[in-house]
């Protein structure tokens, strides 16, 4: 179980770093169109063509898969350990709702990831669905893919709402990962709790707001 | 005062069990929770019914025997106390009070509210002691230990093994208990020679007993009568990594 928890923590932390990079790239989208289109498309072309990024991408896929699989194994084992439930359980008085529902939040995020991959990854990388045009510089027009997706208000709402579970999951997950790995500095943990909160808020608000800005532009 | 008790009754570990309701009149606010159960049992004896089985010993918060789940919380509605430290003034007149045994696969119900906590003993058997002779008090005092280390070790040593951490944990994890025992001994000079074996063997036994994994909900430290902080679990994890990969 310790090994499983360690894997969940390490993959989780890697995904946390990935999100920072992802959000930074996304913020290009809110720039004025003339700048944003070229920058965003050349950025994504660079990513796709870099062999180093290819390796990182595989680590990323693997991280998501391992994070999910090992979380599932841990949940199943924990369920077995708590085979009988209480008739009355006031766990809200001793712990946060988030910490009690990481699995549920994780499932919501997974659902988001599936839709998100279908929207972008499947079209651009796998070439499924509608053909993606090239921009003036001959780069794949990922900018256009994004903007056409977020002209649809349903997608905007979906992308925004599902950032709430993401934020909650990150807030509990980031600080817990450190504890799982054995970080037990008292003051450090207090700082870490604040960092987790700020990090989670920035991620949730950042990712959640950009589709709206794109929609309104 | 009057209380409607809804209490888990179970004949033995093999039987099904279920809730029974008892209306008890004539309780007073200054009765402890255990006295209220005593009072109910006396009424049951008078009516020639089977008394409710529950555990206790010291009735002053030091033995850890009196663990039951009361109205959705381990040891009742307050933070950081034992059941014997809970009083009826914490409930309203006429209130329904649900009383359940600790729930964890590793703590099977023996009868009514009594569970088998010997899984804890077996974890202790794997290293929750030191095998070196410590000598007399005078000799022990000759070993210098820093104040901070002593305080931390003492805080962890305060664990009374009541099982509230396991009971309240949604994963039935025994991480806080095991961590308290490990950190107590491993931080002191007397515990050092066996430190790495202790952490590896005790955590191994913890898993063999069928306790779940810690996901840091933090419920345990709120229910622990000795206020042992959750940071102990992170410390145990660090000690385990060190023992496993660095061999110390
Ligand atoms: S009876 Fe000893 S702690 Fe409650």
PDB file of C-alpha atoms in Angstrom, chain A residues 1-3 5 74 77-91 93-96 99-102 172 176-186 189, chain B residues 19 69 71-73 98 100-105 166-172 203 206-207 210-219 222-223 230-231 234-235 237-238 240:
ATOM      1  CA  UNK A   1       0.000   0.000   0.000  1.00  0.00           C
ATOM      2  CA  UNK A   2       2.864   2.366   0.743  1.00  0.00           C
ATOM      3  CA  UNK A   3       4.219   1.820  -2.744  1.00  0.00           C
ATOM      4  CA  UNK A   5       0.409   5.659  -2.238  1.00  0.00           C
ATOM      5  CA  UNK A  74      -6.344   2.016  -2.923  1.00  0.00           C
ATOM      6  CA  UNK A  77      -8.695  -1.789  -0.456  1.00  0.00           C
ATOM      7  CA  UNK A  78      -9.948   1.016   1.772  1.00  0.00           C
ATOM      8  CA  UNK A  79     -13.520  -0.005   1.116  1.00  0.00           C
ATOM      9  CA  UNK A  80     -12.659  -3.518   2.188  1.00  0.00           C
ATOM     10  CA  UNK A  81     -11.074  -2.159   5.353  1.00  0.00           C
ATOM     11  CA  UNK A  82     -14.302  -0.281   6.122  1.00  0.00           C
ATOM     12  CA  UNK A  83     -16.753  -2.929   5.030  1.00  0.00           C
ATOM     13  CA  UNK A  84     -19.543  -1.792   7.379  1.00  0.00           C
ATOM     14  CA  UNK A  85     -20.610   1.838   7.467  1.00  0.00           C
ATOM     15  CA  UNK A  86     -22.114   3.801  10.331  1.00  0.00           C
ATOM     16  CA  UNK A  87     -25.834   4.466  10.493  1.00  0.00           C
ATOM     17  CA  UNK A  88     -25.028   8.038  11.430  1.00  0.00           C
ATOM     18  CA  UNK A  89     -21.712   9.617  10.477  1.00  0.00           C
ATOM     19  CA  UNK A  90     -21.071  13.298  11.133  1.00  0.00           C
ATOM     20  CA  UNK A  91     -17.693  13.372   9.423  1.00  0.00           C
ATOM     21  CA  UNK A  93     -17.478  17.914  11.931  1.00  0.00           C
ATOM     22  CA  UNK A  94     -13.987  16.436  11.882  1.00  0.00           C
ATOM     23  CA  UNK A  95     -12.793  16.706   8.290  1.00  0.00           C
ATOM     24  CA  UNK A  96     -13.378  18.587   5.065  1.00  0.00           C
ATOM     25  CA  UNK A  99     -10.837  15.105   1.859  1.00  0.00           C
ATOM     26  CA  UNK A 100     -13.714  12.651   2.208  1.00  0.00           C
ATOM     27  CA  UNK A 101     -14.544  12.704  -1.506  1.00  0.00           C
ATOM     28  CA  UNK A 102     -11.274  12.677  -3.421  1.00  0.00           C
ATOM     29  CA  UNK A 172      -6.233  18.365  -0.890  1.00  0.00           C
ATOM     30  CA  UNK A 176      -1.304  15.260   0.961  1.00  0.00           C
ATOM     31  CA  UNK A 177       1.211  14.131  -1.637  1.00  0.00           C
ATOM     32  CA  UNK A 178       3.976  15.778   0.366  1.00  0.00           C
ATOM     33  CA  UNK A 179       2.816  14.107   3.577  1.00  0.00           C
ATOM     34  CA  UNK A 180       2.625  10.742   1.854  1.00  0.00           C
ATOM     35  CA  UNK A 181       6.217  11.204   0.718  1.00  0.00           C
ATOM     36  CA  UNK A 182       7.252  11.963   4.279  1.00  0.00           C
ATOM     37  CA  UNK A 183       7.441  15.744   4.535  1.00  0.00           C
ATOM     38  CA  UNK A 184       6.773  16.457   8.199  1.00  0.00           C
ATOM     39  CA  UNK A 185       8.214  19.863   8.958  1.00  0.00           C
ATOM     40  CA  UNK A 186       5.620  21.548  11.159  1.00  0.00           C
ATOM     41  CA  UNK A 189       3.322  21.967   6.392  1.00  0.00           C
TER      42      UNK A 189
ATOM     43  CA  UNK B  19     -30.434  -1.502  16.163  1.00  0.00           C
ATOM     44  CA  UNK B  69     -19.435   5.736  18.087  1.00  0.00           C
ATOM     45  CA  UNK B  71     -24.325  10.220  17.229  1.00  0.00           C
ATOM     46  CA  UNK B  72     -22.037  10.065  14.238  1.00  0.00           C
ATOM     47  CA  UNK B  73     -18.768  10.832  16.027  1.00  0.00           C
ATOM     48  CA  UNK B  98     -27.358   6.573  18.161  1.00  0.00           C
ATOM     49  CA  UNK B 100     -22.647   2.060  17.365  1.00  0.00           C
ATOM     50  CA  UNK B 101     -19.542  -0.076  17.767  1.00  0.00           C
ATOM     51  CA  UNK B 102     -16.290   0.957  16.030  1.00  0.00           C
ATOM     52  CA  UNK B 103     -16.594  -0.007  12.383  1.00  0.00           C
ATOM     53  CA  UNK B 104     -13.516  -1.513  10.743  1.00  0.00           C
ATOM     54  CA  UNK B 105     -12.889  -4.889   9.159  1.00  0.00           C
ATOM     55  CA  UNK B 166      -9.464   3.796  13.017  1.00  0.00           C
ATOM     56  CA  UNK B 167     -13.131   4.171  13.887  1.00  0.00           C
ATOM     57  CA  UNK B 168     -13.494   7.653  12.469  1.00  0.00           C
ATOM     58  CA  UNK B 169     -11.300   7.127   9.411  1.00  0.00           C
ATOM     59  CA  UNK B 170     -13.262   6.494   6.235  1.00  0.00           C
ATOM     60  CA  UNK B 171     -10.498   4.077   5.231  1.00  0.00           C
ATOM     61  CA  UNK B 172     -10.262   2.454   8.669  1.00  0.00           C
ATOM     62  CA  UNK B 203       3.803  -0.896   9.210  1.00  0.00           C
ATOM     63  CA  UNK B 206      -0.615  -2.791  10.081  1.00  0.00           C
ATOM     64  CA  UNK B 207      -1.308  -3.714   6.465  1.00  0.00           C
ATOM     65  CA  UNK B 210      -6.444  -5.235   6.990  1.00  0.00           C
ATOM     66  CA  UNK B 211      -6.411  -1.574   7.932  1.00  0.00           C
ATOM     67  CA  UNK B 212      -6.803   0.876   5.041  1.00  0.00           C
ATOM     68  CA  UNK B 213      -4.397   3.535   3.789  1.00  0.00           C
ATOM     69  CA  UNK B 214      -4.174   7.052   5.136  1.00  0.00           C
ATOM     70  CA  UNK B 215      -5.570   9.714   2.796  1.00  0.00           C
ATOM     71  CA  UNK B 216      -5.078  12.570   5.271  1.00  0.00           C
ATOM     72  CA  UNK B 217      -8.687  13.483   5.905  1.00  0.00           C
ATOM     73  CA  UNK B 218      -7.523  14.602   9.340  1.00  0.00           C
ATOM     74  CA  UNK B 219     -10.540  13.151  11.147  1.00  0.00           C
ATOM     75  CA  UNK B 222      -9.867  15.621  15.806  1.00  0.00           C
ATOM     76  CA  UNK B 223     -11.199  12.499  17.515  1.00  0.00           C
ATOM     77  CA  UNK B 230      -1.632  13.886  12.044  1.00  0.00           C
ATOM     78  CA  UNK B 231       1.885  15.153  11.305  1.00  0.00           C
ATOM     79  CA  UNK B 234       3.970  12.057   7.671  1.00  0.00           C
ATOM     80  CA  UNK B 235       6.868  11.490  10.059  1.00  0.00           C
ATOM     81  CA  UNK B 237       6.222   7.830   6.211  1.00  0.00           C
ATOM     82  CA  UNK B 238       9.581   9.589   6.249  1.00  0.00           C
ATOM     83  CA  UNK B 240       9.717   4.244   6.552  1.00  0.00           C
TER      84      UNK B 240
END
